[in-house]
């Protein structure tokens, strides 16, 4: 019998074992990789405008740019810059949150300052980090960013307005922004407003824009606005981030009056989740470069109506992009003792998790509306209360309408756009508030927001 070379045999066996291990590991890794689902593209809200981002008019004296700075998001533009012509009038409204961000406080202070004659202006916005509740470090970040823009554009720092949106309580990595200011300035274009709208999105699923044109004395007056907002929407003076531009000749004081008169019925009449942001900012800038004469008289009324229309359009788009939303809902309250009571009822219904989840489930549970009216703190009388789903009379005179059929209510709830009418039968007070449903997707988005 031949003598076996055990050492050689052992080496051969070890090689086979290593090859088998490698093959098995390779198969397992391959299977594991295959098992990991590819990251899905963010689904656009079913309530988004069907024609996409609108074609907005170019506003003389306004230029836009956007870049990838990597503040939080990768492989997407997340910082935008707007350059405004000399002598542009600027007005604004902001969140009244007691924990408002450094950017908001800085903007408020600057709008109260005297404007240097002939000075230009600028707006710089980043997404991914709200620079809110970040103490002196946050204030230093605002100063660094606005100061950098001022130096690059040759304008006073007092005329550079900044906004930040995103996670609260994390220091803003402002060096990522200041290092790209040169690229932003080099990329400024008058036709890049849509790119700017994309750059300030966070959980938004689509960019938001609206426009109007008014015939002035001697020429047209153009208005174009953009907004971002999807969650943490229960504004208190404004909503998330909104920037509206016009070439109208109008003073900052007159512009501020118009803005303040119309904010309650538009941006302060929407709610996604009853949470007011620390960063809510609405700025309106008028370059004065239209060929039309100064806005006054009948033109002023037409201009204010058009401005209100743009504001309402943008406010409604924010609700249409509410996190996880599948329904666009108007809560229409009439017959209240006064407008303040009407607002109490409207917001109580619009913010009720029970009402909003019933709408999500397409359940015509009108008893939840009754409960929301009762908890609102507004004056109400059971026997005078009327509830409608669209044109369907659901309840009146303290009881369900005898002619109401549950299947009619259920069919109405299948629609994407709903009107819930509440008449209190007590006076002439009224208020409409716009909201959306509360779905599982809202929970998923906010549970995973920082992960």
mmCIF file of N, CA, C and O in Angstrom, residues 87-141:
data_model
loop_
_atom_site.group_PDB
_atom_site.id
_atom_site.type_symbol
_atom_site.label_atom_id
_atom_site.label_comp_id
_atom_site.label_asym_id
_atom_site.label_seq_id
_atom_site.Cartn_x
_atom_site.Cartn_y
_atom_site.Cartn_z
ATOM 1 N N UNK A 87 -32.988 99.764 -4.357
ATOM 2 C CA UNK A 87 -34.251 100.420 -3.986
ATOM 3 C C UNK A 87 -35.460 99.487 -3.986
ATOM 4 O O UNK A 87 -36.611 99.951 -4.035
ATOM 5 N N UNK A 88 -35.219 98.184 -3.927
ATOM 6 C CA UNK A 88 -36.332 97.243 -3.794
ATOM 7 C C UNK A 88 -36.988 97.416 -2.422
ATOM 8 O O UNK A 88 -36.303 97.496 -1.398
ATOM 9 N N UNK A 89 -38.326 97.480 -2.404
ATOM 10 C CA UNK A 89 -39.082 97.559 -1.148
ATOM 11 C C UNK A 89 -39.337 96.146 -0.641
ATOM 12 O O UNK A 89 -39.719 95.269 -1.420
ATOM 13 N N UNK A 90 -39.118 95.918 0.639
ATOM 14 C CA UNK A 90 -39.293 94.586 1.218
ATOM 15 C C UNK A 90 -40.238 94.666 2.414
ATOM 16 O O UNK A 90 -40.108 95.540 3.265
ATOM 17 N N UNK A 91 -41.199 93.741 2.468
ATOM 18 C CA UNK A 91 -42.119 93.617 3.603
ATOM 19 C C UNK A 91 -42.118 92.159 4.048
ATOM 20 O O UNK A 91 -41.771 91.267 3.269
ATOM 21 N N UNK A 92 -42.515 91.919 5.278
ATOM 22 C CA UNK A 92 -42.503 90.539 5.745
ATOM 23 C C UNK A 92 -43.375 90.291 6.949
ATOM 24 O O UNK A 92 -43.708 91.211 7.701
ATOM 25 N N UNK A 93 -43.781 89.037 7.117
ATOM 26 C CA UNK A 93 -44.440 88.566 8.330
ATOM 27 C C UNK A 93 -43.773 87.253 8.724
ATOM 28 O O UNK A 93 -43.280 86.514 7.876
ATOM 29 N N UNK A 94 -43.792 86.981 10.029
ATOM 30 C CA UNK A 94 -43.006 85.863 10.552
ATOM 31 C C UNK A 94 -43.752 85.127 11.656
ATOM 32 O O UNK A 94 -44.721 85.632 12.221
ATOM 33 N N UNK A 95 -43.253 83.934 11.968
ATOM 34 C CA UNK A 95 -43.800 83.188 13.085
ATOM 35 C C UNK A 95 -43.712 84.002 14.376
ATOM 36 O O UNK A 95 -42.770 84.753 14.583
ATOM 37 N N UNK A 96 -44.717 83.818 15.227
ATOM 38 C CA UNK A 96 -44.681 84.451 16.540
ATOM 39 C C UNK A 96 -44.260 83.442 17.608
ATOM 40 O O UNK A 96 -44.424 83.691 18.798
ATOM 41 N N UNK A 97 -43.719 82.337 17.170
ATOM 42 C CA UNK A 97 -43.224 81.331 18.108
ATOM 43 C C UNK A 97 -42.188 81.956 19.043
ATOM 44 O O UNK A 97 -41.324 82.724 18.609
ATOM 45 N N UNK A 98 -42.271 81.628 20.319
ATOM 46 C CA UNK A 98 -41.290 82.163 21.276
ATOM 47 C C UNK A 98 -39.938 81.484 21.127
ATOM 48 O O UNK A 98 -38.947 81.942 21.696
ATOM 49 N N UNK A 99 -39.869 80.410 20.341
ATOM 50 C CA UNK A 99 -38.585 79.745 20.079
ATOM 51 C C UNK A 99 -38.189 79.903 18.615
ATOM 52 O O UNK A 99 -37.549 79.033 18.031
ATOM 53 N N UNK A 100 -38.572 81.051 18.028
ATOM 54 C CA UNK A 100 -38.276 81.281 16.618
ATOM 55 C C UNK A 100 -36.769 81.306 16.375
ATOM 56 O O UNK A 100 -35.972 81.599 17.255
ATOM 57 N N UNK A 101 -36.410 81.027 15.145
ATOM 58 C CA UNK A 101 -35.003 80.850 14.783
ATOM 59 C C UNK A 101 -34.229 82.163 14.746
ATOM 60 O O UNK A 101 -34.806 83.254 14.710
ATOM 61 N N UNK A 102 -32.905 82.031 14.715
ATOM 62 C CA UNK A 102 -32.031 83.197 14.590
ATOM 63 C C UNK A 102 -32.267 83.941 13.293
ATOM 64 O O UNK A 102 -32.204 85.171 13.244
ATOM 65 N N UNK A 103 -32.561 83.213 12.217
ATOM 66 C CA UNK A 103 -32.842 83.853 10.929
ATOM 67 C C UNK A 103 -34.070 84.750 11.026
ATOM 68 O O UNK A 103 -34.084 85.880 10.515
ATOM 69 N N UNK A 104 -35.117 84.249 11.668
ATOM 70 C CA UNK A 104 -36.347 85.028 11.794
ATOM 71 C C UNK A 104 -36.089 86.303 12.583
ATOM 72 O O UNK A 104 -36.491 87.403 12.176
ATOM 73 N N UNK A 105 -35.416 86.176 13.701
ATOM 74 C CA UNK A 105 -35.147 87.349 14.534
ATOM 75 C C UNK A 105 -34.273 88.358 13.784
ATOM 76 O O UNK A 105 -34.458 89.573 13.880
ATOM 77 N N UNK A 106 -33.335 87.847 12.996
ATOM 78 C CA UNK A 106 -32.459 88.722 12.215
ATOM 79 C C UNK A 106 -33.260 89.468 11.146
ATOM 80 O O UNK A 106 -33.087 90.676 10.950
ATOM 81 N N UNK A 107 -34.153 88.755 10.457
ATOM 82 C CA UNK A 107 -34.989 89.404 9.436
ATOM 83 C C UNK A 107 -35.882 90.471 10.048
ATOM 84 O O UNK A 107 -36.038 91.566 9.491
ATOM 85 N N UNK A 108 -36.480 90.156 11.178
ATOM 86 C CA UNK A 108 -37.356 91.119 11.834
ATOM 87 C C UNK A 108 -36.603 92.396 12.210
ATOM 88 O O UNK A 108 -37.096 93.508 12.007
ATOM 89 N N UNK A 109 -35.404 92.219 12.718
ATOM 90 C CA UNK A 109 -34.594 93.378 13.108
ATOM 91 C C UNK A 109 -34.222 94.212 11.891
ATOM 92 O O UNK A 109 -34.274 95.453 11.920
ATOM 93 N N UNK A 110 -33.879 93.558 10.791
ATOM 94 C CA UNK A 110 -33.448 94.280 9.595
ATOM 95 C C UNK A 110 -34.597 95.035 8.923
ATOM 96 O O UNK A 110 -34.405 96.136 8.387
ATOM 97 N N UNK A 111 -35.788 94.454 8.957
ATOM 98 C CA UNK A 111 -36.926 95.154 8.355
ATOM 99 C C UNK A 111 -37.299 96.403 9.135
ATOM 100 O O UNK A 111 -37.932 97.320 8.593
ATOM 101 N N UNK A 112 -36.912 96.448 10.397
ATOM 102 C CA UNK A 112 -37.201 97.630 11.228
ATOM 103 C C UNK A 112 -36.156 98.727 11.045
ATOM 104 O O UNK A 112 -36.357 99.858 11.523
ATOM 105 N N UNK A 113 -35.055 98.438 10.364
ATOM 106 C CA UNK A 113 -33.988 99.413 10.183
ATOM 107 C C UNK A 113 -34.300 100.384 9.043
ATOM 108 O O UNK A 113 -35.072 100.076 8.141
ATOM 109 N N UNK A 114 -33.660 101.538 9.081
ATOM 110 C CA UNK A 114 -33.761 102.492 7.989
ATOM 111 C C UNK A 114 -32.980 101.954 6.798
ATOM 112 O O UNK A 114 -31.849 101.473 6.936
ATOM 113 N N UNK A 115 -33.560 102.030 5.616
ATOM 114 C CA UNK A 115 -32.927 101.475 4.416
ATOM 115 C C UNK A 115 -32.003 102.505 3.783
ATOM 116 O O UNK A 115 -32.442 103.624 3.468
ATOM 117 N N UNK A 116 -30.736 102.160 3.568
ATOM 118 C CA UNK A 116 -29.813 103.085 2.900
ATOM 119 C C UNK A 116 -30.287 103.370 1.473
ATOM 120 O O UNK A 116 -30.726 102.453 0.774
ATOM 121 N N UNK A 117 -30.235 104.621 1.053
ATOM 122 C CA UNK A 117 -30.669 104.995 -0.287
ATOM 123 C C UNK A 117 -29.888 104.261 -1.359
ATOM 124 O O UNK A 117 -28.663 104.163 -1.296
ATOM 125 N N UNK A 118 -30.602 103.711 -2.350
ATOM 126 C CA UNK A 118 -29.961 103.053 -3.478
ATOM 127 C C UNK A 118 -29.403 101.683 -3.198
ATOM 128 O O UNK A 118 -28.764 101.078 -4.074
ATOM 129 N N UNK A 119 -29.625 101.165 -2.008
ATOM 130 C CA UNK A 119 -29.063 99.862 -1.655
ATOM 131 C C UNK A 119 -29.849 98.729 -2.303
ATOM 132 O O UNK A 119 -31.077 98.762 -2.379
ATOM 133 N N UNK A 120 -29.132 97.724 -2.765
ATOM 134 C CA UNK A 120 -29.767 96.513 -3.258
ATOM 135 C C UNK A 120 -30.163 95.642 -2.075
ATOM 136 O O UNK A 120 -30.047 96.042 -0.912
ATOM 137 N N UNK A 121 -30.624 94.424 -2.352
ATOM 138 C CA UNK A 121 -31.009 93.504 -1.282
ATOM 139 C C UNK A 121 -30.822 92.072 -1.779
ATOM 140 O O UNK A 121 -30.623 91.833 -2.979
ATOM 141 N N UNK A 122 -30.884 91.132 -0.850
ATOM 142 C CA UNK A 122 -30.721 89.725 -1.216
ATOM 143 C C UNK A 122 -31.430 88.843 -0.199
ATOM 144 O O UNK A 122 -31.665 89.237 0.948
ATOM 145 N N UNK A 123 -31.772 87.640 -0.636
ATOM 146 C CA UNK A 123 -32.358 86.612 0.228
ATOM 147 C C UNK A 123 -31.570 85.339 0.008
ATOM 148 O O UNK A 123 -31.351 84.926 -1.137
ATOM 149 N N UNK A 124 -31.120 84.703 1.083
ATOM 150 C CA UNK A 124 -30.426 83.422 0.969
ATOM 151 C C UNK A 124 -31.123 82.414 1.866
ATOM 152 O O UNK A 124 -31.476 82.715 3.013
ATOM 153 N N UNK A 125 -31.381 81.229 1.323
ATOM 154 C CA UNK A 125 -32.165 80.209 2.016
ATOM 155 C C UNK A 125 -31.449 78.866 1.918
ATOM 156 O O UNK A 125 -30.974 78.490 0.842
ATOM 157 N N UNK A 126 -31.411 78.144 3.040
ATOM 158 C CA UNK A 126 -30.907 76.762 3.006
ATOM 159 C C UNK A 126 -31.960 75.814 3.534
ATOM 160 O O UNK A 126 -32.783 76.172 4.374
ATOM 161 N N UNK A 127 -31.962 74.597 3.022
ATOM 162 C CA UNK A 127 -32.826 73.549 3.554
ATOM 163 C C UNK A 127 -31.963 72.532 4.285
ATOM 164 O O UNK A 127 -30.741 72.507 4.154
ATOM 165 N N UNK A 128 -32.619 71.695 5.109
ATOM 166 C CA UNK A 128 -31.915 70.634 5.825
ATOM 167 C C UNK A 128 -31.555 70.944 7.254
ATOM 168 O O UNK A 128 -31.284 70.045 8.043
ATOM 169 N N UNK A 129 -31.535 72.217 7.629
ATOM 170 C CA UNK A 129 -31.181 72.624 8.989
ATOM 171 C C UNK A 129 -31.850 73.961 9.252
ATOM 172 O O UNK A 129 -31.653 74.920 8.502
ATOM 173 N N UNK A 130 -32.662 74.046 10.328
ATOM 174 C CA UNK A 130 -33.440 75.261 10.578
ATOM 175 C C UNK A 130 -32.662 76.324 11.361
ATOM 176 O O UNK A 130 -33.140 77.444 11.508
ATOM 177 N N UNK A 131 -31.485 75.984 11.880
ATOM 178 C CA UNK A 131 -30.710 76.919 12.701
ATOM 179 C C UNK A 131 -31.592 77.541 13.782
ATOM 180 O O UNK A 131 -31.498 78.728 14.077
ATOM 181 N N UNK A 132 -32.464 76.732 14.370
ATOM 182 C CA UNK A 132 -33.356 77.188 15.440
ATOM 183 C C UNK A 132 -32.950 76.535 16.756
ATOM 184 O O UNK A 132 -32.558 75.370 16.785
ATOM 185 N N UNK A 133 -33.028 77.287 17.838
ATOM 186 C CA UNK A 133 -32.641 76.842 19.167
ATOM 187 C C UNK A 133 -31.177 76.399 19.164
ATOM 188 O O UNK A 133 -30.804 75.342 19.656
ATOM 189 N N UNK A 134 -30.348 77.249 18.581
ATOM 190 C CA UNK A 134 -28.912 76.978 18.513
ATOM 191 C C UNK A 134 -28.094 78.078 19.185
ATOM 192 O O UNK A 134 -26.877 78.167 18.985
ATOM 193 N N UNK A 135 -28.755 78.929 19.970
ATOM 194 C CA UNK A 135 -28.061 79.908 20.793
ATOM 195 C C UNK A 135 -27.202 80.890 20.016
ATOM 196 O O UNK A 135 -27.478 81.234 18.866
ATOM 197 N N UNK A 136 -26.117 81.335 20.674
ATOM 198 C CA UNK A 136 -25.224 82.316 20.049
ATOM 199 C C UNK A 136 -24.537 81.749 18.814
ATOM 200 O O UNK A 136 -24.215 82.484 17.879
ATOM 201 N N UNK A 137 -24.314 80.445 18.815
ATOM 202 C CA UNK A 137 -23.700 79.799 17.647
ATOM 203 C C UNK A 137 -24.590 80.012 16.416
ATOM 204 O O UNK A 137 -24.104 80.269 15.313
ATOM 205 N N UNK A 138 -25.892 79.925 16.632
ATOM 206 C CA UNK A 138 -26.827 80.146 15.533
ATOM 207 C C UNK A 138 -26.813 81.581 15.050
ATOM 208 O O UNK A 138 -26.871 81.842 13.851
ATOM 209 N N UNK A 139 -26.721 82.527 15.990
ATOM 210 C CA UNK A 139 -26.642 83.937 15.600
ATOM 211 C C UNK A 139 -25.365 84.222 14.810
ATOM 212 O O UNK A 139 -25.374 84.987 13.846
ATOM 213 N N UNK A 140 -24.280 83.592 15.235
ATOM 214 C CA UNK A 140 -23.007 83.765 14.522
ATOM 215 C C UNK A 140 -23.096 83.180 13.110
ATOM 216 O O UNK A 140 -22.526 83.736 12.161
ATOM 217 N N UNK A 141 -23.825 82.083 12.972
ATOM 218 C CA UNK A 141 -23.996 81.483 11.648
ATOM 219 C C UNK A 141 -24.774 82.413 10.728
ATOM 220 O O UNK A 141 -24.425 82.581 9.553
#
